[in-house]
Amino acid sequence: MGKKPSWRTVGLRAFQVLGILILVFLTISTFIPQRNEFPPGEYPGEISRPLRLLFLDRFYDSPLNAALWIALSLMLIAAVMFNGIRSFRQKILHLMLAAVFLLVAADKSGNERFFITLREGETISLDNYVSHRADAHNVDLTLKRFEIEMHTDGRTPRAFRSYLRINGGRPAVLSVNDPLAVGRYRLYQSAYEKHFYFVVNVNDTLYEATFGDTLPSPSGPVALDAYDHRSRRFRMMKDDTAFYVPLETPVVKHHSEWYISPQGEHYSSVIEVAEVSGLRWLLAAGLAYLAVMAWDFWLSRKRRRKK
Amino acid sequence: MTETILLITALVFYLLSLILQLTVPDRKQGQYALFLAVSVHLGLLAVRSAAAGHPPFTNIYETFLLLPFLTGLRLILWPKQSDRPLRAILTGVAGVFLLVALFLPGDLKVIKPLMPALNSFWMYIHVPAYFLGYMALIVALVYALMILFARDKARAGERERKMEAEIRITFFFLNLGLLTGAIWAYVSWGNYWSWDPKETWALINILILAFVLHLHRPTARKKAWIVILTAFSVAFTYWGVSFILSGLHSYT
C-alpha cells in the first residue's frame, strides 16, 4: 500500500495548483482586450463563450481574480498557522505577503479612484464624483492656469502642471510625479487634452467654441462637430443633419450666416483623484516583505558558507 | 559616430577576451581583455548618457547596452565567483548583446526626450533593480543549461548551489523592481497597480520563479527547467510586451 501524503505535501501541492491557475489566467488575460479599456458598447469583436464564462475579457476586476488572490493569501496564512512552513523567518515572510495581497484586495474594492478633466477657469466639486457621500469633504477645485513645457523638438512635453485653487482660497500647483493631498483625496497630474478653439460668427454674434460645443441659432441649437482637413471645412450638426462651413468662408444655412475662423489652442488638465486610506500600511508591508527576504537570503548564505 | 565606434571597440574586446579565455585559459590575458572591454563599454554608456541627458535605460537599445555592461562588470569585480566556463560564456553573452545593439534599427536608437512621468528619481531605483535581477537571471540560466546539458556531471552539485544563489538574487531584485515600480506608479499616476501588461508580466515572472522555492522534492533538473521558463518569460516581458501588447509601459 502506498504511503499517505502528509498534510504538508497536500498543502504544497494545492499551493502549486493554485499558483499555476493564477499564472495561466494572468498570461491569457494579457492577450485578450479587457472591457474596461474601451468605452461602453465599443468592445471590438466578439469573444467566445468559454472565455466570457471565465471572465477573461474583464479578468482583473472579476470576482474570479479576487477569489484566486484571496485563496492564495488564506493558503499562505494556513501554511504558517498549521506549521506547513517551519522556519520563523519564512513564516514572517509569507505572512507579510498574505498581508500585501489582502490589503491590495481591500484597497482595490474599497477606495475610490476617478478622473476629472478641468478647463482653465472651470471649477468642479469633487464630492459630485464620490459615490459614498459620508466621505464628502466639500472640496472645490478651480483650474486657474495650465502650463506645458515642451522639449526642444517642440512635440514632446517635458513637464506640465496645473495651477489650482482649492475651495476658492488655497493656491496649489499640481505636476507629474508631485501629487497633492487634499483631505482624504490625493490628486495626480495624469495627462492633458489639447483643444482647438474657433471663433464662430453667427449673424454677427461671436462665440468661442471647440468640437462638441453647441451654438445658438434662430432655427435651434447647432453643434460644431468636426473638421475635415482635406476639404478644409467644418461639419456642423443640426437635428442629426449635417451641413458644412468652409474655413474662413461665410455660408448661409438654416436662416443664419456662419463664419468660422481659428482662435487658438487651449488645454484641459486631466487629474486623477484617488482615496488613499490604508496605503501606507500596504507600502510598509511591501517594504517589510523585502527586508525579511533579504535577511533570510543573507542568513541562509552565511549558514551555507559555514558548512 | 563616437557611440558606434565605442560600441564596435567594446565588442571587439569582448570577442578578443572570449577567444583568449578559450585558447589560453590559464593565462590572464583573457581577463585583461575583458577589463578593456568593460572600460570601453563604460565610456560608451557615458557618451550615450551625455548625449541623451539621462542614464541609459529608457529604451530597448539603451537596455541592450546596460545589461551586458552589468554582466561584464560583475566578471571584473568578482572574478573568483565564476568558474572558467561560466566566465567565457558570460563574456560571449555580453558580446552577443552588444552585437544585437549594433544592428538594431535606427529608429530604436534615436534619443527621444523623456516623458514627464519618467522624470523621477524612482527611475534610478526601479530600472536598475530590474537589470540587476536580469543579470543574475542570465547567470542562473547559464548554470541551468550546464546542469541540463553539460557532459561534466561531476560539478553538478556545485553548479546547483550557485544557481540557487543566483535565483535568490534574481527573486529579490525582481520583487524590489516590482515594489519600487508600484511606488513610482502611485506617485505618478495615483495607481500602484493597474494590471498593465508590463506589470502583469513582471508579476508572472516572479510567480514562475517562486516555483523554484516551492518544489516538492526539488531536484537540480526541476529547478533548471523553471529557470529556463523564467528566462523565456522575462524575455517576453522585455521585448514581447513592448512590441506586441500595449500599455502604459510601452517605452521602445
Coordinates of C-alpha atoms in Angstrom, one line a residue:
Chain A
M1 CA 0.0 0.0 0.0
G2 CA 1.3 3.5 -0.9
K3 CA 2.3 5.9 1.8
K4 CA -0.4 8.5 2.6
P5 CA 0.9 12.0 1.7
S6 CA 1.4 14.3 4.6
W7 CA -0.7 17.4 5.1
R8 CA 2.4 19.4 4.3
T9 CA 2.7 17.8 0.9
V10 CA -1.0 18.2 0.2
G11 CA -0.8 21.9 1.2
L12 CA 2.2 22.4 -1.1
R13 CA 0.5 20.6 -4.0
A14 CA -2.6 22.8 -3.5
F15 CA -0.4 25.9 -3.5
Q16 CA 1.3 24.7 -6.7
V17 CA -2.1 24.1 -8.4
L18 CA -3.4 27.5 -7.4
G19 CA -0.2 29.1 -8.5
I20 CA -0.4 27.5 -11.9
L21 CA -4.1 28.6 -12.2
I22 CA -3.2 32.2 -11.4
L23 CA -0.3 32.1 -13.9
V24 CA -2.4 30.6 -16.7
F25 CA -5.3 33.2 -16.2
L26 CA -2.9 36.1 -15.9
T27 CA -1.0 35.1 -19.0
I28 CA -4.1 34.5 -21.2
S29 CA -5.7 37.7 -20.0
T30 CA -2.9 39.9 -21.2
F31 CA -3.6 38.7 -24.8
I32 CA -7.3 39.4 -24.6
P33 CA -8.6 43.0 -24.8
Q34 CA -10.2 43.9 -21.5
R35 CA -13.6 45.6 -21.5
N36 CA -12.6 48.4 -19.1
E37 CA -10.1 49.6 -21.7
F38 CA -13.0 50.6 -24.1
P39 CA -16.0 52.9 -23.8
P40 CA -19.3 51.1 -23.2
G41 CA -20.5 49.4 -26.4
E42 CA -17.2 49.8 -28.2
Y43 CA -15.6 46.5 -27.3
P44 CA -14.0 45.2 -30.6
G45 CA -15.3 41.9 -31.9
E46 CA -17.0 39.0 -30.2
I47 CA -15.4 36.9 -27.6
S48 CA -16.1 33.2 -27.3
R49 CA -18.4 31.9 -24.7
P50 CA -15.9 29.9 -22.7
L51 CA -13.6 32.9 -22.4
R52 CA -16.5 35.0 -21.3
L53 CA -17.6 32.5 -18.7
L54 CA -14.0 32.5 -17.3
F55 CA -14.2 36.4 -17.1
L56 CA -11.1 36.6 -19.4
D57 CA -12.5 39.7 -21.2
R58 CA -12.8 41.5 -17.8
F59 CA -10.5 39.4 -15.7
Y60 CA -8.8 42.0 -13.5
D61 CA -12.0 43.4 -12.0
S62 CA -13.7 40.0 -11.9
P63 CA -14.6 38.0 -8.7
L64 CA -12.6 35.2 -10.1
N65 CA -9.3 37.2 -9.9
A66 CA -10.2 38.4 -6.4
A67 CA -11.1 34.9 -5.3
L68 CA -7.8 33.5 -6.6
W69 CA -5.7 36.0 -4.7
I70 CA -7.7 35.8 -1.6
A71 CA -7.4 32.0 -1.7
L72 CA -3.6 32.3 -2.1
S73 CA -3.5 34.7 0.9
L74 CA -5.5 32.3 3.0
M75 CA -3.3 29.4 1.9
L76 CA -0.2 31.3 3.0
I77 CA -1.8 32.1 6.4
A78 CA -2.8 28.4 6.8
A79 CA 0.7 27.2 5.9
V80 CA 2.0 29.4 8.7
M81 CA -0.6 28.5 11.3
F82 CA -0.5 24.7 10.7
N83 CA 3.3 24.6 10.5
G84 CA 3.5 23.9 6.8
I85 CA 6.3 26.4 6.9
R86 CA 8.7 25.7 9.7
S87 CA 11.3 28.4 9.6
F88 CA 10.5 31.5 11.7
R89 CA 11.8 33.9 9.0
Q90 CA 9.8 32.2 6.3
K91 CA 6.7 32.4 8.4
I92 CA 7.1 36.2 8.7
L93 CA 7.8 36.4 5.0
H94 CA 4.7 34.5 4.0
L95 CA 2.5 36.4 6.5
M96 CA 3.8 39.7 5.1
L97 CA 3.0 38.5 1.6
A98 CA -0.5 37.5 2.6
A99 CA -1.0 40.9 4.2
V100 CA 0.1 42.6 1.0
F101 CA -2.4 40.6 -1.1
L102 CA -5.3 41.2 1.3
L103 CA -4.5 44.9 1.7
V104 CA -4.4 45.3 -2.1
A105 CA -7.7 43.5 -2.4
A106 CA -9.3 45.7 0.2
D107 CA -7.9 48.9 -1.4
K108 CA -9.0 48.0 -4.9
S109 CA -12.5 47.2 -3.8
G110 CA -12.9 49.9 -1.2
N111 CA -11.0 53.1 -2.2
E112 CA -12.4 55.2 -5.0
R113 CA -10.4 56.5 -7.9
F114 CA -11.7 58.6 -10.8
F115 CA -10.6 61.1 -13.4
I116 CA -11.6 64.7 -13.8
T117 CA -11.0 67.0 -16.7
L118 CA -10.8 70.7 -16.0
R119 CA -10.6 73.5 -18.4
E120 CA -8.9 76.8 -17.4
G121 CA -11.3 78.8 -15.3
E122 CA -13.5 75.8 -14.6
T123 CA -14.5 74.8 -11.1
I124 CA -15.7 71.4 -10.1
S125 CA -16.8 69.8 -6.8
L126 CA -15.0 66.5 -6.0
D127 CA -18.0 65.4 -4.0
N128 CA -20.1 65.1 -7.1
Y129 CA -17.9 62.3 -8.2
V130 CA -17.7 60.4 -4.9
S131 CA -20.2 57.6 -4.5
H132 CA -20.2 57.3 -0.7
R133 CA -21.5 60.7 0.5
A134 CA -20.4 60.0 4.1
D135 CA -16.8 60.8 2.9
A136 CA -17.7 64.1 1.3
H137 CA -15.2 66.8 2.1
N138 CA -16.7 69.7 0.2
V139 CA -13.6 70.1 -1.9
D140 CA -14.0 72.5 -4.8
L141 CA -11.2 72.7 -7.4
T142 CA -10.6 75.5 -9.8
L143 CA -8.0 75.4 -12.6
K144 CA -6.6 78.9 -12.7
R145 CA -4.0 78.1 -15.4
F146 CA -2.5 75.1 -17.2
E147 CA 1.1 75.3 -18.2
I148 CA 3.0 73.0 -20.5
E149 CA 6.8 73.0 -21.3
M150 CA 8.0 71.2 -24.4
H151 CA 11.3 69.6 -25.2
T152 CA 13.4 71.2 -27.9
D153 CA 11.8 69.0 -30.5
G154 CA 8.6 71.0 -29.9
R155 CA 6.5 67.9 -29.9
T156 CA 7.2 66.1 -26.7
P157 CA 6.1 67.6 -23.4
R158 CA 8.9 68.0 -20.9
A159 CA 6.6 68.9 -18.0
F160 CA 3.1 70.1 -17.4
R161 CA 1.4 71.5 -14.4
S162 CA -1.9 72.8 -13.2
Y163 CA -2.3 75.9 -11.1
L164 CA -5.2 75.2 -8.9
R165 CA -7.2 76.9 -6.3
I166 CA -8.8 74.7 -3.6
N167 CA -12.1 75.8 -2.1
G168 CA -11.6 79.3 -3.5
G169 CA -8.6 80.1 -1.3
R170 CA -5.6 77.9 -1.1
P171 CA -3.4 78.0 -4.2
A172 CA -1.6 74.8 -5.2
V173 CA 0.5 73.6 -8.1
L174 CA 0.0 70.0 -9.3
S175 CA 2.6 68.5 -11.6
V176 CA 3.6 65.0 -12.7
N177 CA 5.3 62.9 -10.0
D178 CA 4.3 65.5 -7.5
P179 CA 0.8 64.7 -6.2
L180 CA -1.3 66.9 -3.9
A181 CA -3.0 65.8 -0.8
V182 CA -6.5 67.3 -0.3
G183 CA -8.3 65.9 2.7
R184 CA -8.9 62.2 2.1
Y185 CA -8.0 62.6 -1.6
R186 CA -4.8 62.7 -3.5
L187 CA -4.6 64.5 -6.8
Y188 CA -2.3 63.3 -9.6
Q189 CA -1.4 65.2 -12.7
S190 CA -2.3 62.4 -15.1
A191 CA -2.5 63.9 -18.6
Y192 CA -3.8 66.8 -20.6
E193 CA -6.1 67.3 -23.5
K194 CA -5.5 69.9 -26.3
H195 CA -8.5 71.6 -27.7
F196 CA -8.5 73.7 -30.8
Y197 CA -10.8 76.7 -30.3
F198 CA -12.6 78.6 -33.0
V199 CA -14.4 81.9 -33.3
V200 CA -17.8 81.2 -34.7
N201 CA -19.7 84.2 -36.1
V202 CA -23.4 83.5 -36.2
N203 CA -25.3 86.5 -37.6
D204 CA -22.6 88.9 -36.3
T205 CA -22.7 87.4 -32.8
L206 CA -19.3 85.9 -31.9
Y207 CA -18.9 82.7 -29.9
E208 CA -15.8 80.8 -28.8
A209 CA -16.3 77.1 -29.4
T210 CA -14.5 73.8 -29.7
F211 CA -15.6 70.5 -31.1
G212 CA -18.7 69.2 -29.3
D213 CA -19.9 72.6 -28.3
T214 CA -23.4 73.7 -29.2
L215 CA -24.1 77.1 -30.6
P216 CA -27.4 79.0 -30.6
S217 CA -29.0 80.0 -33.8
P218 CA -32.5 81.3 -34.7
S219 CA -33.6 77.9 -36.0
G220 CA -32.3 76.0 -33.0
P221 CA -29.0 74.7 -31.5
V222 CA -26.3 73.7 -33.8
A223 CA -23.2 71.6 -32.8
L224 CA -19.7 72.2 -34.0
D225 CA -18.9 68.6 -34.8
A226 CA -15.6 68.1 -36.6
Y227 CA -13.2 69.5 -39.1
D228 CA -12.1 67.8 -42.4
H229 CA -8.5 68.7 -43.2
R230 CA -8.7 67.6 -46.8
S231 CA -11.8 69.7 -47.8
R232 CA -10.9 72.4 -45.2
R233 CA -14.4 72.6 -43.9
F234 CA -16.3 72.2 -40.6
R235 CA -19.1 69.7 -40.1
M236 CA -22.0 71.2 -38.2
M237 CA -24.9 69.1 -36.9
K238 CA -28.4 70.4 -36.6
D239 CA -31.1 67.8 -35.5
D240 CA -28.9 64.9 -36.7
T241 CA -28.4 66.5 -40.1
A242 CA -25.0 67.7 -41.2
F243 CA -24.1 70.9 -43.1
Y244 CA -20.7 72.2 -43.9
V245 CA -19.0 75.6 -43.3
P246 CA -15.6 76.1 -45.1
L247 CA -12.8 77.6 -43.0
E248 CA -13.0 81.4 -43.0
T249 CA -15.7 81.5 -45.7
P250 CA -19.2 82.8 -44.9
V251 CA -22.1 80.4 -45.5
V252 CA -25.8 81.0 -45.2
K253 CA -27.7 78.0 -43.8
H254 CA -30.8 77.5 -41.7
H255 CA -31.6 81.2 -41.8
S256 CA -28.2 82.2 -40.4
E257 CA -24.9 83.4 -41.7
W258 CA -22.0 81.3 -40.4
Y259 CA -18.3 82.2 -40.4
I260 CA -15.7 80.2 -38.6
S261 CA -12.1 81.2 -38.0
P262 CA -9.4 79.6 -35.8
Q263 CA -8.8 81.2 -32.5
G264 CA -6.0 79.1 -30.8
E265 CA -5.3 76.1 -28.6
H266 CA -6.5 75.6 -25.1
Y267 CA -5.6 72.9 -22.7
S268 CA -7.6 70.9 -20.2
S269 CA -5.9 69.3 -17.3
V270 CA -6.7 65.6 -16.7
I271 CA -6.4 64.9 -13.0
E272 CA -6.7 61.5 -11.3
V273 CA -8.3 61.6 -7.9
A274 CA -7.7 58.7 -5.5
E275 CA -8.7 58.0 -2.0
V276 CA -5.6 56.9 -0.1
S277 CA -6.6 55.4 3.2
G278 CA -4.6 52.3 4.2
L279 CA -2.0 52.7 1.5
R280 CA 0.8 53.5 3.9
W281 CA 0.1 50.1 5.5
L282 CA 0.4 48.4 2.2
L283 CA 3.7 50.2 1.5
A284 CA 5.0 49.2 4.9
A285 CA 4.0 45.6 4.4
G286 CA 5.8 45.6 1.0
L287 CA 9.0 47.0 2.4
A288 CA 8.9 44.7 5.3
Y289 CA 8.5 41.7 3.0
L290 CA 11.6 42.7 1.0
A291 CA 13.6 43.4 4.2
V292 CA 12.7 39.9 5.6
M293 CA 13.5 38.3 2.3
A294 CA 16.9 39.9 2.2
W295 CA 17.6 38.9 5.8
D296 CA 16.5 35.3 5.1
F297 CA 18.7 35.0 2.0
W298 CA 21.7 36.5 3.8
L299 CA 21.4 34.2 6.8
S300 CA 20.9 31.2 4.5
R301 CA 24.1 32.1 2.6
K302 CA 26.0 32.6 5.8
R303 CA 24.9 29.2 7.0
R304 CA 25.9 27.5 3.7
R305 CA 29.4 29.2 3.9
K306 CA 29.9 27.9 7.4
K307 CA 29.2 24.3 6.2
Chain B
M1 CA 29.5 58.3 -34.6
T2 CA 31.6 58.2 -31.4
E3 CA 29.0 56.0 -29.8
T4 CA 29.2 53.5 -32.7
I5 CA 33.0 53.5 -32.6
L6 CA 33.0 52.8 -28.9
L7 CA 30.4 50.1 -29.3
I8 CA 32.4 48.3 -32.0
T9 CA 35.6 48.7 -30.0
A10 CA 33.9 47.2 -26.9
L11 CA 32.5 44.4 -29.0
V12 CA 36.0 43.6 -30.4
F13 CA 37.5 43.5 -26.9
Y14 CA 34.7 41.2 -25.7
L15 CA 35.4 38.9 -28.6
L16 CA 39.1 39.0 -28.0
S17 CA 38.6 38.2 -24.3
L18 CA 36.4 35.3 -25.3
I19 CA 39.0 33.9 -27.7
L20 CA 41.8 34.3 -25.1
Q21 CA 39.7 32.7 -22.4
L22 CA 39.0 29.7 -24.7
T23 CA 42.5 29.3 -26.2
V24 CA 44.8 30.2 -23.3
P25 CA 42.6 29.7 -20.2
D26 CA 45.5 29.5 -17.8
R27 CA 46.8 33.0 -18.7
K28 CA 45.5 36.3 -17.5
Q29 CA 45.3 37.9 -21.0
G30 CA 41.6 37.0 -21.2
Q31 CA 40.9 38.9 -18.0
Y32 CA 42.9 41.9 -19.2
A33 CA 41.0 42.0 -22.5
L34 CA 37.7 41.8 -20.5
F35 CA 38.8 44.7 -18.4
L36 CA 39.5 46.7 -21.5
A37 CA 36.1 45.7 -22.9
V38 CA 34.3 46.8 -19.8
S39 CA 36.2 50.1 -19.7
V40 CA 35.4 51.0 -23.2
H41 CA 31.8 49.9 -22.6
L42 CA 31.7 52.3 -19.6
G43 CA 32.8 55.0 -22.0
L44 CA 30.1 54.1 -24.4
L45 CA 27.5 54.4 -21.7
A46 CA 28.9 57.7 -20.6
V47 CA 28.8 59.1 -24.1
R48 CA 25.2 57.9 -24.6
S49 CA 24.1 59.3 -21.3
A50 CA 25.7 62.7 -22.1
A51 CA 24.0 62.8 -25.5
A52 CA 20.6 61.7 -24.1
G53 CA 20.8 63.8 -20.9
H54 CA 19.8 60.9 -18.8
P55 CA 21.1 57.5 -17.8
P56 CA 21.0 54.8 -20.5
F57 CA 17.9 52.7 -19.6
T58 CA 14.9 54.4 -21.1
N59 CA 14.5 52.4 -24.3
I60 CA 15.3 49.0 -25.7
Y61 CA 18.6 50.0 -27.3
E62 CA 20.0 51.5 -24.1
T63 CA 19.0 48.5 -22.1
F64 CA 20.9 46.3 -24.7
L65 CA 23.9 48.4 -23.7
L66 CA 23.4 48.3 -20.0
L67 CA 22.7 44.6 -19.4
P68 CA 26.0 43.3 -20.9
F69 CA 27.8 46.1 -19.1
L70 CA 26.5 44.8 -15.7
T71 CA 27.4 41.3 -16.7
G72 CA 31.0 42.3 -17.7
L73 CA 31.4 44.4 -14.6
R74 CA 30.4 41.5 -12.4
L75 CA 33.0 39.4 -14.0
I76 CA 35.7 42.0 -13.4
L77 CA 34.7 42.8 -9.8
W78 CA 34.1 39.2 -8.6
P79 CA 36.3 37.1 -10.9
K80 CA 36.5 34.2 -8.4
Q81 CA 32.8 33.9 -8.2
S82 CA 32.6 32.3 -11.6
D83 CA 34.5 29.4 -12.9
R84 CA 36.3 29.5 -16.3
P85 CA 33.4 28.0 -18.4
L86 CA 30.9 30.4 -16.9
R87 CA 33.3 33.4 -17.4
A88 CA 33.7 32.5 -21.1
I89 CA 30.0 32.0 -21.6
L90 CA 29.1 35.3 -19.9
T91 CA 31.8 37.1 -21.9
G92 CA 30.2 35.7 -25.1
V93 CA 26.7 36.7 -23.9
A94 CA 27.9 40.3 -23.3
G95 CA 29.3 40.3 -26.8
V96 CA 26.1 39.0 -28.3
F97 CA 24.0 41.7 -26.6
L98 CA 26.3 44.4 -28.0
L99 CA 26.2 42.8 -31.4
V100 CA 22.4 42.9 -31.3
A101 CA 22.5 46.6 -30.1
L102 CA 24.8 47.4 -33.1
F103 CA 22.3 46.0 -35.6
L104 CA 19.1 47.3 -34.0
P105 CA 17.0 49.5 -36.4
G106 CA 18.0 53.2 -36.3
D107 CA 14.6 54.3 -35.1
L108 CA 15.1 52.3 -31.9
K109 CA 18.4 54.1 -31.3
V110 CA 17.1 57.6 -31.6
I111 CA 17.4 59.6 -28.5
K112 CA 13.9 60.6 -27.5
P113 CA 13.1 63.3 -24.9
L114 CA 12.0 61.9 -21.6
M115 CA 8.2 61.9 -20.9
P116 CA 7.3 63.8 -17.7
A117 CA 6.3 60.6 -15.9
L118 CA 9.9 59.2 -16.4
N119 CA 11.4 62.3 -14.9
S120 CA 11.6 60.9 -11.4
F121 CA 14.3 59.6 -9.1
W122 CA 12.4 56.3 -8.9
M123 CA 13.6 55.6 -12.4
Y124 CA 17.1 55.3 -10.9
I125 CA 16.0 52.6 -8.5
H126 CA 13.2 50.8 -10.3
V127 CA 15.1 50.1 -13.6
P128 CA 18.5 49.3 -12.1
A129 CA 16.8 46.9 -9.7
Y130 CA 15.3 45.0 -12.6
F131 CA 18.6 45.0 -14.5
L132 CA 20.5 43.6 -11.6
G133 CA 17.8 40.9 -11.4
Y134 CA 18.1 40.2 -15.1
M135 CA 21.9 39.9 -14.8
A136 CA 21.6 37.4 -12.0
L137 CA 19.0 35.5 -14.1
I138 CA 21.4 35.3 -17.0
V139 CA 24.0 33.7 -14.7
A140 CA 21.3 31.4 -13.3
L141 CA 20.3 30.5 -16.8
V142 CA 23.8 29.6 -17.8
Y143 CA 24.1 27.3 -14.7
A144 CA 20.7 25.8 -15.6
L145 CA 21.9 25.0 -19.1
M146 CA 25.1 23.5 -17.7
I147 CA 23.1 21.3 -15.3
L148 CA 20.9 20.0 -18.0
F149 CA 23.3 19.7 -20.9
A150 CA 26.9 19.7 -19.7
R151 CA 28.8 16.4 -20.1
D152 CA 30.8 17.0 -17.0
K153 CA 28.3 16.0 -14.3
A154 CA 30.9 15.9 -11.5
R155 CA 30.4 19.6 -10.8
A156 CA 26.6 19.4 -10.9
G157 CA 26.2 19.8 -7.1
E158 CA 28.3 23.0 -7.0
R159 CA 26.5 24.4 -10.1
E160 CA 23.2 23.7 -8.4
R161 CA 24.2 25.6 -5.3
K162 CA 25.5 28.5 -7.4
M163 CA 22.3 28.5 -9.5
E164 CA 20.2 28.6 -6.3
A165 CA 22.2 31.6 -5.1
E166 CA 21.6 33.4 -8.4
I167 CA 17.9 32.5 -8.2
R168 CA 17.6 34.1 -4.8
I169 CA 19.3 37.3 -6.0
T170 CA 17.1 37.4 -9.1
F171 CA 14.0 36.8 -7.0
F172 CA 14.9 39.6 -4.6
F173 CA 15.7 42.1 -7.3
L174 CA 12.5 41.3 -9.3
N175 CA 10.5 41.9 -6.2
L176 CA 12.4 45.1 -5.5
G177 CA 11.7 46.2 -9.0
L178 CA 8.0 45.4 -8.7
L179 CA 7.7 47.2 -5.4
T180 CA 9.6 50.3 -6.5
G181 CA 7.6 50.3 -9.7
A182 CA 4.4 50.3 -7.7
I183 CA 5.5 53.2 -5.6
W184 CA 6.6 55.1 -8.6
A185 CA 3.2 54.4 -10.4
Y186 CA 1.4 55.5 -7.3
V187 CA 3.4 58.8 -7.2
S188 CA 3.0 59.4 -11.0
W189 CA -0.4 58.0 -11.8
G190 CA -2.1 57.6 -8.5
N191 CA -2.5 53.9 -9.0
Y192 CA 0.2 51.5 -7.7
W193 CA -1.3 48.6 -9.7
S194 CA -3.4 48.8 -12.8
W195 CA -2.9 45.4 -14.4
D196 CA -0.9 47.0 -17.2
P197 CA 0.6 44.2 -19.5
K198 CA 4.1 45.0 -18.3
E199 CA 3.1 45.0 -14.7
T200 CA 1.2 41.7 -15.1
W201 CA 4.1 40.1 -16.9
A202 CA 6.5 41.3 -14.2
L203 CA 4.3 39.6 -11.7
I204 CA 4.2 36.4 -13.8
N205 CA 8.0 36.3 -13.8
I206 CA 8.1 36.4 -10.1
L207 CA 5.4 33.7 -9.7
I208 CA 7.2 31.4 -12.1
L209 CA 10.5 31.8 -10.3
A210 CA 8.7 31.3 -6.9
F211 CA 8.0 27.8 -8.0
V212 CA 11.8 27.0 -7.6
L213 CA 11.4 27.9 -3.9
H214 CA 8.2 25.8 -3.6
L215 CA 9.0 22.5 -5.2
H216 CA 8.0 19.2 -3.7
R217 CA 11.2 17.0 -3.8
P218 CA 13.3 19.7 -5.5
T219 CA 16.0 18.4 -7.9
A220 CA 18.6 20.3 -9.8
R221 CA 16.9 19.5 -13.1
K222 CA 13.5 20.7 -12.0
K223 CA 15.0 24.0 -10.8
A224 CA 16.9 24.3 -14.0
W225 CA 13.8 24.0 -16.2
I226 CA 11.9 26.6 -14.1
V227 CA 14.9 29.0 -14.5
I228 CA 14.7 28.4 -18.3
L229 CA 11.0 29.1 -18.3
T230 CA 11.5 32.3 -16.2
A231 CA 14.1 33.4 -18.7
F232 CA 11.6 33.0 -21.6
S233 CA 9.0 34.9 -19.6
V234 CA 11.4 37.7 -18.8
A235 CA 12.4 37.9 -22.5
F236 CA 8.8 38.2 -23.4
T237 CA 8.3 40.9 -20.7
Y238 CA 11.3 42.7 -22.0
W239 CA 10.5 42.6 -25.7
G240 CA 7.2 41.0 -26.4
V241 CA 5.2 43.3 -24.2
S242 CA 6.6 46.4 -25.8
F243 CA 6.1 45.3 -29.3
I244 CA 3.0 43.0 -29.1
L245 CA 1.0 44.2 -26.2
S246 CA 0.2 47.9 -25.5
G247 CA 0.0 49.7 -22.2
L248 CA 1.5 52.4 -20.0
H249 CA 4.9 50.8 -20.2
S250 CA 5.4 50.8 -23.9
Y251 CA 8.7 52.6 -23.9
T252 CA 10.6 51.4 -27.0

